[in-house]
């Protein structure tokens, strides 16, 4: 399921990719039902849930979904509940992709989900790569959320580390 959404998300901007509105396609509807069922039954691991959420966001961004209601909304609601369960085990890229996806969707997750993602951000900040840090901070900004004090401190330290690492080759 996550591989299908990942590939669909990458293909979404192609002009000859059809159908234009995926929600009208029976196969896509079946994929959304699988997504919802896997998320509700705890069958997604952190990477799969993050990639699926990110793929849906890419399809939305490319205008391929025609809205976030019905079966798309049901799948996203199930993925959000899964994110609460999976956030404590998310790696930096999985967290960054998830927060980035919510920001692209223009969909602020519920408080329980946001608290779990916020805790994960503080936990993984030390290991963030530059692109992951950028996506995570951009997601916060786009969603209009300020990180909590602990998360802010962790992200600030990560930004300093990333900046120093990028300048290091100039000094050597």
CSV table of N, CA and C in Angstrom, one decimal:
chain,number,residue,atom,x,y,z
A,1,UNK,N,0.8,-1.2,0.0
A,1,UNK,CA,0.0,0.0,0.0
A,1,UNK,C,0.9,1.3,0.0
A,2,UNK,N,1.9,1.3,0.9
A,2,UNK,CA,2.7,2.5,1.0
A,2,UNK,C,3.5,2.7,-0.3
A,3,UNK,N,4.0,1.6,-0.9
A,3,UNK,CA,4.7,1.7,-2.2
A,3,UNK,C,3.8,2.2,-3.3
A,4,UNK,N,2.6,1.8,-3.3
A,4,UNK,CA,1.6,2.3,-4.3
A,4,UNK,C,1.4,3.8,-4.2
A,5,UNK,N,1.2,4.2,-2.9
A,5,UNK,CA,1.0,5.7,-2.7
A,5,UNK,C,2.3,6.5,-3.0
A,6,UNK,N,3.4,5.9,-2.7
A,6,UNK,CA,4.7,6.6,-2.9
A,6,UNK,C,4.8,6.8,-4.4
A,7,UNK,N,4.6,5.8,-5.2
A,7,UNK,CA,4.8,5.9,-6.7
A,7,UNK,C,3.7,6.8,-7.3
A,8,UNK,N,2.4,6.6,-6.8
A,8,UNK,CA,1.4,7.5,-7.3
A,8,UNK,C,1.7,9.0,-7.0
A,9,UNK,N,2.3,9.2,-5.8
A,9,UNK,CA,2.6,10.6,-5.5
A,9,UNK,C,3.7,11.1,-6.4
A,10,UNK,N,4.7,10.3,-6.7
A,10,UNK,CA,5.7,10.7,-7.6
A,10,UNK,C,5.2,11.0,-9.0
A,11,UNK,N,4.3,10.2,-9.5
A,11,UNK,CA,3.7,10.3,-10.8
A,11,UNK,C,2.7,11.4,-10.9
A,12,UNK,N,2.2,11.9,-9.8
A,12,UNK,CA,1.0,12.8,-9.8
A,12,UNK,C,1.1,14.0,-10.7
A,13,UNK,N,2.3,14.5,-10.9
A,13,UNK,CA,2.5,15.7,-11.7
A,13,UNK,C,2.6,15.5,-13.2
A,14,UNK,N,2.7,14.2,-13.6
A,14,UNK,CA,2.9,14.0,-15.0
A,14,UNK,C,1.6,14.3,-15.7
A,15,UNK,N,1.7,15.0,-16.8
A,15,UNK,CA,0.6,15.4,-17.6
A,15,UNK,C,-0.3,14.3,-18.1
A,16,UNK,N,0.4,13.2,-18.5
A,16,UNK,CA,-0.4,12.0,-19.1
A,16,UNK,C,-0.8,11.0,-18.1
A,17,UNK,N,-0.7,11.3,-16.9
A,17,UNK,CA,-1.1,10.4,-15.8
A,17,UNK,C,-2.6,10.4,-15.7
A,18,UNK,N,-3.3,9.3,-15.8
A,18,UNK,CA,-4.7,9.3,-15.7
A,18,UNK,C,-5.2,8.2,-14.8
A,19,UNK,N,-6.3,8.3,-14.2
A,19,UNK,CA,-7.3,9.3,-14.4
A,19,UNK,C,-6.9,10.6,-13.7
A,20,UNK,N,-7.4,11.7,-14.2
A,20,UNK,CA,-7.1,13.0,-13.6
A,20,UNK,C,-7.6,13.1,-12.1
A,21,UNK,N,-8.8,12.6,-11.9
A,21,UNK,CA,-9.3,12.5,-10.5
A,21,UNK,C,-9.3,11.1,-10.1
A,22,UNK,N,-8.4,10.8,-9.2
A,22,UNK,CA,-8.3,9.4,-8.8
A,22,UNK,C,-9.4,8.8,-8.0
A,23,UNK,N,-10.1,9.7,-7.3
A,23,UNK,CA,-11.2,9.3,-6.4
A,23,UNK,C,-12.3,8.6,-7.2
A,24,UNK,N,-12.4,8.9,-8.5
A,24,UNK,CA,-13.4,8.3,-9.3
A,24,UNK,C,-13.0,6.9,-9.8
A,25,UNK,N,-11.8,6.4,-9.5
A,25,UNK,CA,-11.3,5.2,-10.0
A,25,UNK,C,-11.6,4.1,-8.9
A,26,UNK,N,-12.2,3.0,-9.3
A,26,UNK,CA,-12.5,1.9,-8.4
A,26,UNK,C,-11.2,1.3,-7.8
A,27,UNK,N,-10.2,1.1,-8.5
A,27,UNK,CA,-8.9,0.6,-8.0
A,27,UNK,C,-8.3,1.5,-6.9
A,28,UNK,N,-8.4,2.8,-7.1
A,28,UNK,CA,-8.0,3.7,-6.1
A,28,UNK,C,-8.8,3.7,-4.9
A,29,UNK,N,-10.1,3.5,-5.0
A,29,UNK,CA,-11.0,3.4,-3.9
A,29,UNK,C,-10.6,2.1,-3.1
A,30,UNK,N,-10.3,1.1,-3.8
A,30,UNK,CA,-9.9,-0.2,-3.1
A,30,UNK,C,-8.6,0.1,-2.3
A,31,UNK,N,-7.7,0.8,-2.9
A,31,UNK,CA,-6.4,1.2,-2.2
A,31,UNK,C,-6.7,2.0,-1.0
A,32,UNK,N,-7.6,2.9,-1.0
A,32,UNK,CA,-8.0,3.7,0.1
A,32,UNK,C,-8.6,2.9,1.2
A,33,UNK,N,-9.4,1.9,0.8
A,33,UNK,CA,-10.0,1.0,1.8
A,33,UNK,C,-8.9,0.2,2.5
A,34,UNK,N,-8.0,-0.3,1.7
A,34,UNK,CA,-6.8,-1.1,2.3
A,34,UNK,C,-6.1,-0.2,3.3
A,35,UNK,N,-5.8,1.0,2.9
A,35,UNK,CA,-5.1,2.0,3.8
A,35,UNK,C,-5.8,2.1,5.1
A,36,UNK,N,-7.1,2.4,5.0
A,36,UNK,CA,-7.9,2.6,6.2
A,36,UNK,C,-7.9,1.3,7.1
A,37,UNK,N,-8.1,0.2,6.5
A,37,UNK,CA,-8.1,-1.1,7.2
A,37,UNK,C,-6.8,-1.4,7.8
A,38,UNK,N,-5.7,-1.2,7.1
A,38,UNK,CA,-4.3,-1.5,7.6
A,38,UNK,C,-4.0,-0.5,8.8
A,39,UNK,N,-4.4,0.7,8.6
A,39,UNK,CA,-4.1,1.7,9.7
A,39,UNK,C,-5.0,1.4,10.9
A,40,UNK,N,-6.2,1.0,10.8
A,40,UNK,CA,-7.1,0.7,11.9
A,40,UNK,C,-6.7,-0.5,12.6
A,41,UNK,N,-6.2,-1.5,11.9
A,41,UNK,CA,-5.8,-2.8,12.4
A,41,UNK,C,-4.4,-2.9,12.9
A,42,UNK,N,-3.7,-1.8,12.9
A,42,UNK,CA,-2.3,-1.8,13.4
A,42,UNK,C,-1.3,-2.5,12.5
A,43,UNK,N,-1.6,-2.6,11.2
A,43,UNK,CA,-0.8,-3.3,10.3
A,43,UNK,C,0.3,-2.5,9.6
A,44,UNK,N,0.2,-1.2,9.8
A,44,UNK,CA,1.3,-0.3,9.3
A,44,UNK,C,2.4,-0.1,10.3
A,45,UNK,N,3.6,-0.1,9.8
A,45,UNK,CA,4.8,0.3,10.6
A,45,UNK,C,4.9,1.8,10.3
A,46,UNK,N,5.8,2.4,11.1
A,46,UNK,CA,6.0,3.8,11.0
A,46,UNK,C,6.3,4.3,9.6
A,47,UNK,N,7.3,3.6,8.9
A,47,UNK,CA,7.7,4.1,7.6
A,47,UNK,C,6.5,3.9,6.6
A,48,UNK,N,5.8,2.9,6.7
A,48,UNK,CA,4.6,2.7,5.7
A,48,UNK,C,3.6,3.7,5.9
A,49,UNK,N,3.2,4.0,7.2
A,49,UNK,CA,2.2,5.0,7.5
A,49,UNK,C,2.7,6.4,7.0
A,50,UNK,N,4.0,6.7,7.3
A,50,UNK,CA,4.5,8.0,6.8
A,50,UNK,C,4.5,8.1,5.3
A,51,UNK,N,5.0,7.1,4.6
A,51,UNK,CA,5.0,7.1,3.2
A,51,UNK,C,3.6,7.2,2.5
A,52,UNK,N,2.6,6.5,3.1
A,52,UNK,CA,1.3,6.6,2.6
A,52,UNK,C,0.7,8.0,2.8
A,53,UNK,N,0.8,8.5,4.0
A,53,UNK,CA,0.3,9.9,4.3
A,53,UNK,C,1.0,10.9,3.3
A,54,UNK,N,2.3,10.7,3.1
A,54,UNK,CA,3.0,11.6,2.3
A,54,UNK,C,2.6,11.5,0.8
A,55,UNK,N,2.3,10.2,0.4
A,55,UNK,CA,1.8,10.0,-1.0
A,55,UNK,C,0.5,10.6,-1.2
A,56,UNK,N,-0.4,10.5,-0.3
A,56,UNK,CA,-1.7,11.1,-0.4
A,56,UNK,C,-1.6,12.7,-0.5
A,57,UNK,N,-0.7,13.2,0.3
A,57,UNK,CA,-0.4,14.7,0.3
A,57,UNK,C,0.1,15.1,-1.1
A,58,UNK,N,1.0,14.3,-1.7
A,58,UNK,CA,1.5,14.7,-3.0
A,58,UNK,C,0.4,14.6,-4.1
A,59,UNK,N,-0.5,13.6,-3.9
A,59,UNK,CA,-1.7,13.5,-4.9
A,59,UNK,C,-2.6,14.7,-4.7
A,60,UNK,N,-2.8,15.1,-3.5
A,60,UNK,CA,-3.6,16.3,-3.2
A,60,UNK,C,-3.0,17.6,-3.7
A,61,UNK,N,-1.7,17.7,-3.5
A,61,UNK,CA,-1.0,18.9,-4.0
A,61,UNK,C,-1.0,19.0,-5.5
A,62,UNK,N,-1.0,17.9,-6.2
A,62,UNK,CA,-1.1,17.9,-7.7
A,62,UNK,C,-2.5,18.0,-8.2
A,63,UNK,N,-3.5,18.1,-7.3
A,63,UNK,CA,-4.9,18.2,-7.7
A,63,UNK,C,-5.5,16.9,-8.2
A,64,UNK,N,-5.0,15.8,-7.8
A,64,UNK,CA,-5.5,14.5,-8.3
A,64,UNK,C,-6.6,13.9,-7.5
A,65,UNK,N,-6.9,14.5,-6.3
A,65,UNK,CA,-7.9,13.9,-5.4
A,65,UNK,C,-9.3,14.6,-5.5
A,66,UNK,N,-9.3,15.8,-5.9
A,66,UNK,CA,-10.6,16.5,-6.0
A,66,UNK,C,-11.2,16.8,-4.7
A,67,UNK,N,-10.5,16.9,-3.6
A,67,UNK,CA,-11.0,17.2,-2.3
A,67,UNK,C,-10.6,16.1,-1.3
A,68,UNK,N,-10.7,16.5,0.0
A,68,UNK,CA,-10.4,15.6,1.0
A,68,UNK,C,-11.6,15.2,1.8
A,69,UNK,N,-12.5,14.5,1.2
A,69,UNK,CA,-13.7,14.1,1.9
A,69,UNK,C,-14.0,12.6,1.5
A,70,UNK,N,-15.0,12.1,2.1
A,70,UNK,CA,-15.3,10.7,1.8
A,70,UNK,C,-14.2,9.7,2.2
A,71,UNK,N,-13.9,8.8,1.2
A,71,UNK,CA,-12.9,7.8,1.4
A,71,UNK,C,-11.5,8.3,1.7
A,72,UNK,N,-11.1,9.4,1.1
A,72,UNK,CA,-9.8,10.0,1.3
A,72,UNK,C,-9.7,10.4,2.8
A,73,UNK,N,-10.8,11.1,3.2
A,73,UNK,CA,-10.8,11.6,4.6
A,73,UNK,C,-10.8,10.4,5.6
A,74,UNK,N,-11.5,9.4,5.3
A,74,UNK,CA,-11.5,8.2,6.1
A,74,UNK,C,-10.2,7.6,6.3
A,75,UNK,N,-9.4,7.5,5.1
A,75,UNK,CA,-8.1,6.9,5.1
A,75,UNK,C,-7.2,7.8,6.0
A,76,UNK,N,-7.3,9.1,5.8
A,76,UNK,CA,-6.4,10.1,6.5
A,76,UNK,C,-6.7,10.0,8.0
A,77,UNK,N,-8.0,9.9,8.4
A,77,UNK,CA,-8.4,9.8,9.8
A,77,UNK,C,-7.8,8.6,10.4
A,78,UNK,N,-7.8,7.4,9.7
A,78,UNK,CA,-7.2,6.2,10.2
A,78,UNK,C,-5.7,6.3,10.3
A,79,UNK,N,-5.1,7.0,9.3
A,79,UNK,CA,-3.6,7.2,9.4
A,79,UNK,C,-3.2,8.1,10.5
A,80,UNK,N,-4.1,9.1,10.8
A,80,UNK,CA,-3.8,10.0,12.0
A,80,UNK,C,-3.8,9.2,13.3
A,81,UNK,N,-4.8,8.3,13.4
A,81,UNK,CA,-4.8,7.5,14.7
A,81,UNK,C,-3.6,6.6,14.7
A,82,UNK,N,-3.2,6.0,13.6
A,82,UNK,CA,-2.0,5.2,13.5
A,82,UNK,C,-0.7,6.0,13.9
A,83,UNK,N,-0.7,7.3,13.5
A,83,UNK,CA,0.4,8.1,13.8
A,83,UNK,C,0.6,8.3,15.3
A,84,UNK,N,-0.5,8.3,16.1
A,84,UNK,CA,-0.3,8.4,17.5
A,84,UNK,C,0.4,7.2,18.1
A,85,UNK,N,0.0,6.0,17.6
A,85,UNK,CA,0.6,4.8,18.0
A,85,UNK,C,2.1,4.7,17.5
A,86,UNK,N,2.4,5.2,16.3
A,86,UNK,CA,3.7,5.0,15.7
A,86,UNK,C,4.7,6.1,16.0
A,87,UNK,N,4.3,7.2,16.4
A,87,UNK,CA,5.2,8.4,16.6
A,87,UNK,C,6.4,8.0,17.5
A,88,UNK,N,6.2,7.2,18.6
A,88,UNK,CA,7.3,7.0,19.4
A,88,UNK,C,8.4,6.1,18.8
A,89,UNK,N,8.1,5.5,17.7
A,89,UNK,CA,9.1,4.7,17.0
A,89,UNK,C,9.6,5.3,15.6
A,90,UNK,N,9.0,6.5,15.3
A,90,UNK,CA,9.4,7.1,14.0
A,90,UNK,C,10.8,7.6,14.0
A,91,UNK,N,11.4,7.4,12.9
A,91,UNK,CA,12.8,7.9,12.6
A,91,UNK,C,12.6,9.3,12.1
A,92,UNK,N,13.8,10.0,12.0
A,92,UNK,CA,13.7,11.4,11.6
A,92,UNK,C,12.9,11.6,10.2
A,93,UNK,N,13.3,10.8,9.2
A,93,UNK,CA,12.6,11.0,7.9
A,93,UNK,C,11.1,10.7,8.0
A,94,UNK,N,10.8,9.7,8.7
A,94,UNK,CA,9.3,9.3,8.8
A,94,UNK,C,8.6,10.5,9.5
A,95,UNK,N,9.1,11.0,10.5
A,95,UNK,CA,8.5,12.2,11.2
A,95,UNK,C,8.4,13.4,10.3
A,96,UNK,N,9.5,13.7,9.7
A,96,UNK,CA,9.5,14.9,8.8
A,96,UNK,C,8.5,14.7,7.6
A,97,UNK,N,8.4,13.5,7.1
A,97,UNK,CA,7.5,13.3,6.0
A,97,UNK,C,6.0,13.4,6.5
A,98,UNK,N,5.8,12.9,7.7
A,98,UNK,CA,4.4,13.0,8.2
A,98,UNK,C,4.0,14.4,8.5
A,99,UNK,N,4.8,15.2,9.1
A,99,UNK,CA,4.5,16.6,9.4
A,99,UNK,C,4.4,17.4,8.1
A,100,UNK,N,5.3,17.1,7.2
A,100,UNK,CA,5.3,17.8,5.9
A,100,UNK,C,4.0,17.5,5.2
A,101,UNK,N,3.6,16.2,5.2
A,101,UNK,CA,2.3,15.8,4.6
A,101,UNK,C,1.1,16.5,5.1
A,102,UNK,N,1.0,16.6,6.5
A,102,UNK,CA,-0.1,17.4,7.1
A,102,UNK,C,-0.1,18.8,6.6
A,103,UNK,N,1.1,19.4,6.5
A,103,UNK,CA,1.2,20.8,6.0
A,103,UNK,C,0.7,21.0,4.6
A,104,UNK,N,1.1,20.1,3.7
A,104,UNK,CA,0.7,20.1,2.3
A,104,UNK,C,-0.8,19.9,2.2
A,105,UNK,N,-1.3,19.0,3.0
A,105,UNK,CA,-2.8,18.8,3.0
A,105,UNK,C,-3.6,20.0,3.6
A,106,UNK,N,-2.8,20.8,4.4
A,106,UNK,CA,-3.5,21.9,5.0
A,106,UNK,C,-4.4,21.4,6.1
A,107,UNK,N,-4.0,20.3,6.7
A,107,UNK,CA,-4.8,19.6,7.7
A,107,UNK,C,-4.1,19.5,9.0
A,108,UNK,N,-4.5,20.2,10.0
A,108,UNK,CA,-3.9,20.2,11.3
A,108,UNK,C,-4.4,18.9,12.0
A,109,UNK,N,-3.5,18.0,12.4
A,109,UNK,CA,-3.9,16.8,13.1
A,109,UNK,C,-4.5,17.2,14.5
A,110,UNK,N,-5.3,16.3,15.0
A,110,UNK,CA,-5.9,16.5,16.3
A,110,UNK,C,-4.8,16.6,17.4
A,111,UNK,N,-5.2,17.1,18.6
A,111,UNK,CA,-4.3,17.4,19.7
A,111,UNK,C,-3.5,16.2,20.1
A,112,UNK,N,-4.1,15.0,20.2
A,112,UNK,CA,-3.4,13.8,20.6
A,112,UNK,C,-2.3,13.4,19.6
A,113,UNK,N,-2.7,13.6,18.3
A,113,UNK,CA,-1.7,13.2,17.3
A,113,UNK,C,-0.6,14.3,17.3
A,114,UNK,N,-0.9,15.6,17.4
A,114,UNK,CA,0.1,16.6,17.4
A,114,UNK,C,1.0,16.4,18.6
A,115,UNK,N,0.5,16.1,19.8
A,115,UNK,CA,1.3,15.9,20.9
A,115,UNK,C,2.3,14.7,20.7
A,116,UNK,N,1.8,13.6,20.1
A,116,UNK,CA,2.7,12.5,19.8
A,116,UNK,C,3.8,12.9,18.8
A,117,UNK,N,3.4,13.7,17.7
A,117,UNK,CA,4.4,14.1,16.8
A,117,UNK,C,5.4,15.1,17.4
A,118,UNK,N,4.9,15.9,18.2
A,118,UNK,CA,5.8,16.9,18.9
A,118,UNK,C,6.8,16.2,19.8
A,119,UNK,N,6.4,15.2,20.5
A,119,UNK,CA,7.3,14.4,21.4
A,119,UNK,C,8.3,13.7,20.5
A,120,UNK,N,7.9,13.2,19.4
A,120,UNK,CA,8.8,12.5,18.5
A,120,UNK,C,9.8,13.5,17.9
A,121,UNK,N,9.4,14.7,17.6
A,121,UNK,CA,10.3,15.8,17.0
A,121,UNK,C,11.4,16.1,18.0
A,122,UNK,N,11.1,16.2,19.3
A,122,UNK,CA,12.1,16.4,20.3
A,122,UNK,C,13.1,15.2,20.4
A,123,UNK,N,12.5,14.0,20.3
A,123,UNK,CA,13.3,12.8,20.4
A,123,UNK,C,14.3,12.6,19.2
A,124,UNK,N,13.8,12.9,18.0
A,124,UNK,CA,14.7,12.7,16.8
A,124,UNK,C,15.5,13.9,16.3
A,125,UNK,N,15.3,15.0,17.0
A,125,UNK,CA,16.0,16.2,16.5
A,125,UNK,C,17.5,16.1,16.3
A,126,UNK,N,18.1,15.4,17.2
A,126,UNK,CA,19.5,15.2,17.2
A,126,UNK,C,20.0,14.5,15.9
A,127,UNK,N,19.2,13.6,15.3
A,127,UNK,CA,19.5,12.9,14.1
A,127,UNK,C,19.0,13.4,12.8
A,128,UNK,N,18.4,14.6,12.8
A,128,UNK,CA,17.8,15.2,11.6
A,128,UNK,C,18.9,15.6,10.6
A,129,UNK,N,18.7,15.2,9.4
A,129,UNK,CA,19.5,15.6,8.3
A,129,UNK,C,19.0,17.0,7.8
A,130,UNK,N,19.7,17.8,7.0
A,130,UNK,CA,19.3,19.1,6.6
A,130,UNK,C,17.9,19.1,6.0
A,131,UNK,N,17.6,18.2,5.0
A,131,UNK,CA,16.3,18.2,4.3
A,131,UNK,C,15.2,17.8,5.3
A,132,UNK,N,15.4,16.9,6.2
A,132,UNK,CA,14.4,16.5,7.2
A,132,UNK,C,14.1,17.7,8.1
A,133,UNK,N,15.2,18.4,8.6
A,133,UNK,CA,15.0,19.5,9.4
A,133,UNK,C,14.2,20.6,8.7
A,134,UNK,N,14.5,20.9,7.5
A,134,UNK,CA,13.8,21.9,6.7
A,134,UNK,C,12.4,21.5,6.5
A,135,UNK,N,12.1,20.3,6.2
A,135,UNK,CA,10.7,19.8,6.0
A,135,UNK,C,9.9,19.9,7.3
A,136,UNK,N,10.5,19.5,8.4
A,136,UNK,CA,9.8,19.6,9.7
A,136,UNK,C,9.5,21.0,10.1
A,137,UNK,N,10.5,21.9,10.0
A,137,UNK,CA,10.3,23.3,10.4
A,137,UNK,C,9.3,24.0,9.5
A,138,UNK,N,9.4,23.7,8.2
A,138,UNK,CA,8.4,24.2,7.2
A,138,UNK,C,7.0,23.7,7.6
A,139,UNK,N,6.9,22.5,8.0
A,139,UNK,CA,5.6,21.9,8.4
A,139,UNK,C,5.0,22.7,9.6
A,140,UNK,N,5.8,22.9,10.6
A,140,UNK,CA,5.4,23.7,11.7
A,140,UNK,C,4.9,25.1,11.3
A,141,UNK,N,5.7,25.8,10.4
A,141,UNK,CA,5.3,27.1,10.0
A,141,UNK,C,4.0,27.1,9.2
A,142,UNK,N,4.0,26.2,8.2
A,142,UNK,CA,2.8,26.1,7.4
A,142,UNK,C,1.5,25.8,8.1
A,143,UNK,N,1.6,25.0,9.2
A,143,UNK,CA,0.5,24.7,10.0
A,143,UNK,C,0.2,25.7,11.1
A,144,UNK,N,1.1,26.7,11.2
A,144,UNK,CA,0.9,27.8,12.1
A,144,UNK,C,1.1,27.4,13.6
A,145,UNK,N,2.0,26.4,13.8
A,145,UNK,CA,2.3,25.9,15.1
A,145,UNK,C,3.7,26.3,15.6
A,146,UNK,N,3.8,26.7,16.8
A,146,UNK,CA,5.1,26.9,17.4
A,146,UNK,C,5.5,25.7,18.2
A,147,UNK,N,6.7,25.2,18.0
A,147,UNK,CA,7.1,24.1,18.8
A,147,UNK,C,7.1,24.4,20.3
A,148,UNK,N,6.8,23.4,21.1
A,148,UNK,CA,6.9,23.6,22.6
A,148,UNK,C,8.3,23.9,23.0
A,149,UNK,N,8.5,24.3,24.2
A,149,UNK,CA,9.9,24.7,24.7
A,149,UNK,C,10.9,23.7,24.5
A,150,UNK,N,10.6,22.4,24.9
A,150,UNK,CA,11.6,21.3,24.8
A,150,UNK,C,11.9,21.0,23.3
A,151,UNK,N,10.9,21.0,22.5
A,151,UNK,CA,11.1,20.7,21.1
A,151,UNK,C,11.8,21.9,20.4
A,152,UNK,N,11.5,23.1,20.8
A,152,UNK,CA,12.1,24.3,20.2
A,152,UNK,C,13.6,24.2,20.5
A,153,UNK,N,14.0,23.9,21.8
A,153,UNK,CA,15.4,23.8,22.1
A,153,UNK,C,16.1,22.7,21.3
A,154,UNK,N,15.4,21.5,21.1
A,154,UNK,CA,16.0,20.4,20.4
A,154,UNK,C,16.2,20.8,18.9
A,155,UNK,N,15.2,21.5,18.3
A,155,UNK,CA,15.2,21.9,16.9
A,155,UNK,C,16.3,23.0,16.7
A,156,UNK,N,16.4,23.9,17.7
A,156,UNK,CA,17.4,25.0,17.6
A,156,UNK,C,18.8,24.4,17.6
A,157,UNK,N,19.0,23.4,18.5
A,157,UNK,CA,20.3,22.7,18.5
A,157,UNK,C,20.6,22.0,17.2
A,158,UNK,N,19.5,21.3,16.7
A,158,UNK,CA,19.7,20.6,15.4
A,158,UNK,C,20.0,21.6,14.3
A,159,UNK,N,19.4,22.8,14.3
A,159,UNK,CA,19.7,23.7,13.2
A,159,UNK,C,21.1,24.2,13.3
A,160,UNK,N,21.6,24.5,14.5
A,160,UNK,CA,23.0,24.9,14.7
A,160,UNK,C,24.0,23.8,14.3
A,161,UNK,N,23.7,22.6,14.6
A,161,UNK,CA,24.5,21.4,14.2
A,161,UNK,C,24.5,21.3,12.7
A,162,UNK,N,23.4,21.4,12.0
A,162,UNK,CA,23.3,21.3,10.6
A,162,UNK,C,24.0,22.4,9.9
A,163,UNK,N,23.9,23.6,10.4
A,163,UNK,CA,24.6,24.8,9.9
A,163,UNK,C,26.1,24.7,10.0
A,164,UNK,N,26.5,24.2,11.2
A,164,UNK,CA,28.0,24.1,11.4
A,164,UNK,C,28.5,23.0,10.5
A,165,UNK,N,27.8,21.9,10.3
A,165,UNK,CA,28.2,20.8,9.5
A,165,UNK,C,28.3,21.3,8.0
A,166,UNK,N,27.4,22.2,7.6
A,166,UNK,CA,27.5,22.6,6.2
A,166,UNK,C,28.6,23.6,6.0
A,167,UNK,N,29.0,24.3,7.1
A,167,UNK,CA,30.1,25.3,6.9
A,167,UNK,C,31.5,24.6,7.1
A,168,UNK,N,31.5,23.5,7.8
A,168,UNK,CA,32.8,22.8,8.1
A,168,UNK,C,33.7,22.6,6.9
A,169,UNK,N,33.2,22.2,5.8
A,169,UNK,CA,34.1,22.0,4.6
A,169,UNK,C,34.8,23.3,4.2
A,170,UNK,N,34.2,24.5,4.4
A,170,UNK,CA,34.9,25.7,4.1
A,170,UNK,C,36.1,26.0,5.0
A,171,UNK,N,36.1,25.5,6.2
A,171,UNK,CA,37.1,25.8,7.1
A,171,UNK,C,38.2,24.8,7.1
A,172,UNK,N,38.0,23.7,6.5
A,172,UNK,CA,39.0,22.6,6.5
A,172,UNK,C,39.9,22.7,5.3
